[in-house]
Coordinates of N, CA and C in Angstrom, one line a residue:
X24 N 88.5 126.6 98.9 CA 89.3 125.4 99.2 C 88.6 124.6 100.3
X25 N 88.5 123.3 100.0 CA 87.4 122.6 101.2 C 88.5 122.1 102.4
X26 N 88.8 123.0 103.1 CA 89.9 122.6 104.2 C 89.0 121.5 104.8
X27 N 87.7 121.6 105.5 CA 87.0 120.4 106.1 C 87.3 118.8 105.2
X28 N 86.7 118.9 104.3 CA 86.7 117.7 103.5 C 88.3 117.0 103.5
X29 N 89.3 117.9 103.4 CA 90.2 117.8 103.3 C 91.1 117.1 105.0
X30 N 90.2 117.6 105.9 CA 90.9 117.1 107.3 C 90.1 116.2 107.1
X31 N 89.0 115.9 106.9 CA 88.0 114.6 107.0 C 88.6 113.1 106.3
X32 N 89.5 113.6 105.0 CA 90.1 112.7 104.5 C 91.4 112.2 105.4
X33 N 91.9 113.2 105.8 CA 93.4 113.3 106.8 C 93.1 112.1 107.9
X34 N 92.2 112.4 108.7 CA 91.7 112.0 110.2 C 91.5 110.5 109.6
X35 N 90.2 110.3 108.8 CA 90.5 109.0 108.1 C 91.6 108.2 107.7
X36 N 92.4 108.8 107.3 CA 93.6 107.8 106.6 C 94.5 107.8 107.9
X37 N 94.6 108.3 108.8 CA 95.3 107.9 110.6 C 95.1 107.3 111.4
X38 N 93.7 107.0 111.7 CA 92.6 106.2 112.0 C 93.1 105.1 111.6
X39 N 92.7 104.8 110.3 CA 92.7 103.4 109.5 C 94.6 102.7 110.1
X40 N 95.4 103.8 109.7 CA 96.9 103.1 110.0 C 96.8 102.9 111.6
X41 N 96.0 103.6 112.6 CA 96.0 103.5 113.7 C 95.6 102.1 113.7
X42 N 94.3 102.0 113.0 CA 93.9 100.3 113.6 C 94.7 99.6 113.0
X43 N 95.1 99.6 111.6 CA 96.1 98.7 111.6 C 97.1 98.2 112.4
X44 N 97.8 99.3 113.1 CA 98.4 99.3 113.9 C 98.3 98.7 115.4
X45 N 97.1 99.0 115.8 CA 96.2 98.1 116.7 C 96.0 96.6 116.1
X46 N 95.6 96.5 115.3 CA 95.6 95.1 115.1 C 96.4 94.2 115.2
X47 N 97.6 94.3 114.8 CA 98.6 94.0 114.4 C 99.9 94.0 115.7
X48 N 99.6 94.8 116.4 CA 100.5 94.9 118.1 C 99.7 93.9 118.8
X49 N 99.1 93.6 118.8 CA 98.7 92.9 120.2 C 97.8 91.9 120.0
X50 N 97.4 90.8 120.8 CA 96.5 89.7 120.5 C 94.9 90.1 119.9
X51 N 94.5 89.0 119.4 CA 92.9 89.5 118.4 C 92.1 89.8 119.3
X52 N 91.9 88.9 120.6 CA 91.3 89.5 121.4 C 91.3 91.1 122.0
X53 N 92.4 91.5 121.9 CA 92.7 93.0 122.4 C 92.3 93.9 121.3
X54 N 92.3 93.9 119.7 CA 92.0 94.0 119.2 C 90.4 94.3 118.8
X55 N 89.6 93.1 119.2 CA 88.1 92.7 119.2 C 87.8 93.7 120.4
X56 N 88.7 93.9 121.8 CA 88.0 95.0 122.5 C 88.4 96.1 122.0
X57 N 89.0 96.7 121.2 CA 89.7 98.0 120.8 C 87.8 98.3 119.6
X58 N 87.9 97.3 118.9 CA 86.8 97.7 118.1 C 85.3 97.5 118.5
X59 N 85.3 96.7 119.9 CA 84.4 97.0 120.9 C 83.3 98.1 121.2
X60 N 85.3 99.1 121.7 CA 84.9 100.2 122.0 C 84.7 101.5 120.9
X61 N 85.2 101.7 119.8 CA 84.8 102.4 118.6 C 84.1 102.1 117.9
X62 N 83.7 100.9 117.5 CA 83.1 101.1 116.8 C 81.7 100.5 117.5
X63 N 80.6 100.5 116.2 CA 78.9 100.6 116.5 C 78.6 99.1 116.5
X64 N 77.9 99.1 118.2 CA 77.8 98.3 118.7 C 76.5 97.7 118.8
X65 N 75.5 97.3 118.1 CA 73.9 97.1 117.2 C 73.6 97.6 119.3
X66 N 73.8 96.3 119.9 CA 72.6 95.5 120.9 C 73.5 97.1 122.3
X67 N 73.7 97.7 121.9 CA 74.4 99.0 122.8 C 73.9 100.4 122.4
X68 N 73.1 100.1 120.9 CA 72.4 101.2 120.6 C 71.7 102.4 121.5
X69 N 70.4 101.6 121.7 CA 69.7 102.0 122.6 C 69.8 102.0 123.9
X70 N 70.8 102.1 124.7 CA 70.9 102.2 126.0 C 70.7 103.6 126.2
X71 N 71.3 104.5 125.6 CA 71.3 105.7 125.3 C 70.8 106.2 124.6
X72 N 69.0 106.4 124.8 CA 68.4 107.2 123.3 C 68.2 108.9 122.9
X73 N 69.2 109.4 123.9 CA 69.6 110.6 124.0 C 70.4 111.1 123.0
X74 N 71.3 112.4 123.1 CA 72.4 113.2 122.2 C 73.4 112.0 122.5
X75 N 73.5 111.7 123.4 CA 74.8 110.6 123.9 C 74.6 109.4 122.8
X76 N 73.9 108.8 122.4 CA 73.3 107.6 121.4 C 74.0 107.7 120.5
X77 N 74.4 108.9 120.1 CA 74.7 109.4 118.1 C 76.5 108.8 118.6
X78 N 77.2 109.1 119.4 CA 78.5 109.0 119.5 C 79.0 108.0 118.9
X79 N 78.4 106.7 119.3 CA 79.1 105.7 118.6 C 78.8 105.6 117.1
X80 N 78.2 106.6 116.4 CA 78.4 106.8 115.0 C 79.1 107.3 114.4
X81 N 79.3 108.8 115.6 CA 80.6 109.7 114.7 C 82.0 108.8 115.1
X82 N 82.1 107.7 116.0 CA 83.6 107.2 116.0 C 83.3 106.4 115.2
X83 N 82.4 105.6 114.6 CA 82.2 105.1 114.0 C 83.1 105.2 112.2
X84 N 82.4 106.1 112.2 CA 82.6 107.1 110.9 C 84.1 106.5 110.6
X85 N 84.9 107.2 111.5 CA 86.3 106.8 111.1 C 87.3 105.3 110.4
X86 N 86.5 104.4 111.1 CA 86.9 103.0 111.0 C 86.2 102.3 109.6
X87 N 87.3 101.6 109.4 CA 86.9 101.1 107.4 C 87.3 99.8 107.6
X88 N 87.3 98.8 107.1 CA 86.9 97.3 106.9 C 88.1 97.2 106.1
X89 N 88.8 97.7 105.4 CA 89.9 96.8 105.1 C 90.5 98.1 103.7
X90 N 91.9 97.4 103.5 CA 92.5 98.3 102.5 C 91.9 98.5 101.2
X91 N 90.9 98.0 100.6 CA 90.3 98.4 100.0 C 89.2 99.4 99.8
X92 N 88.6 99.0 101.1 CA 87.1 100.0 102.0 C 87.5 101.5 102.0
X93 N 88.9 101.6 102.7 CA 89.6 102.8 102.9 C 89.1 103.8 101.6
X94 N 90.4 103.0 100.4 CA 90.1 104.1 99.5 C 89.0 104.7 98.7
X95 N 87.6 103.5 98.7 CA 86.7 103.8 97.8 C 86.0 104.8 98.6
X96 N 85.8 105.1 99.8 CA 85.6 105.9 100.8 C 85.8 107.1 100.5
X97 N 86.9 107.3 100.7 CA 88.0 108.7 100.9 C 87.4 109.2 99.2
X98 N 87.7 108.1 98.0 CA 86.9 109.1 96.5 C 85.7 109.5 96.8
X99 N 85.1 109.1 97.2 CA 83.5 109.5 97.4 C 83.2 110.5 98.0
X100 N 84.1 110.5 99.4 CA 84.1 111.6 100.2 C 85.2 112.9 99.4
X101 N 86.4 112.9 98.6 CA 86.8 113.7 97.8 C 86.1 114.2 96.8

């Protein structure tokens, strides 16, 4: 039984309702810094070309572009 794959889908689909939910409470701008800070930020890459560098990938990971992005995601990853 792939318990991992299976939280990987979980964590994803909470995430996504989380930002929704971020989006949607509060002004765009509060929003624009929420995805600031999770997500991958090109010209913030390299400040850190250490183990610390990879981070903003793995939060990365979680965050999907829209209600469509979500589910083609999650099949691929099932």
């Amino acid at each position: 039984m792939p318990f991992f794959t299976y939280a990987l889908l979980v964590a994803n689909i909470v995430v996504f309702f989380y930002e929704i939910q971020v989006e949607r409470s509060g002004s765009q701008r509060d929003f624009i810094l929420w995805l600031h800070r999770w997500a991958v930020v090109p010209r913030e890459l390299f400040r850190d070309p250490g183990p610390a560098g990879l981070i903003p990938f793995l939060k990365a990971t979680f965050l999907h572009g829209g209600v469509l992005h979500l589910p083609g995601d999650m099949l691929f990853l099932w």
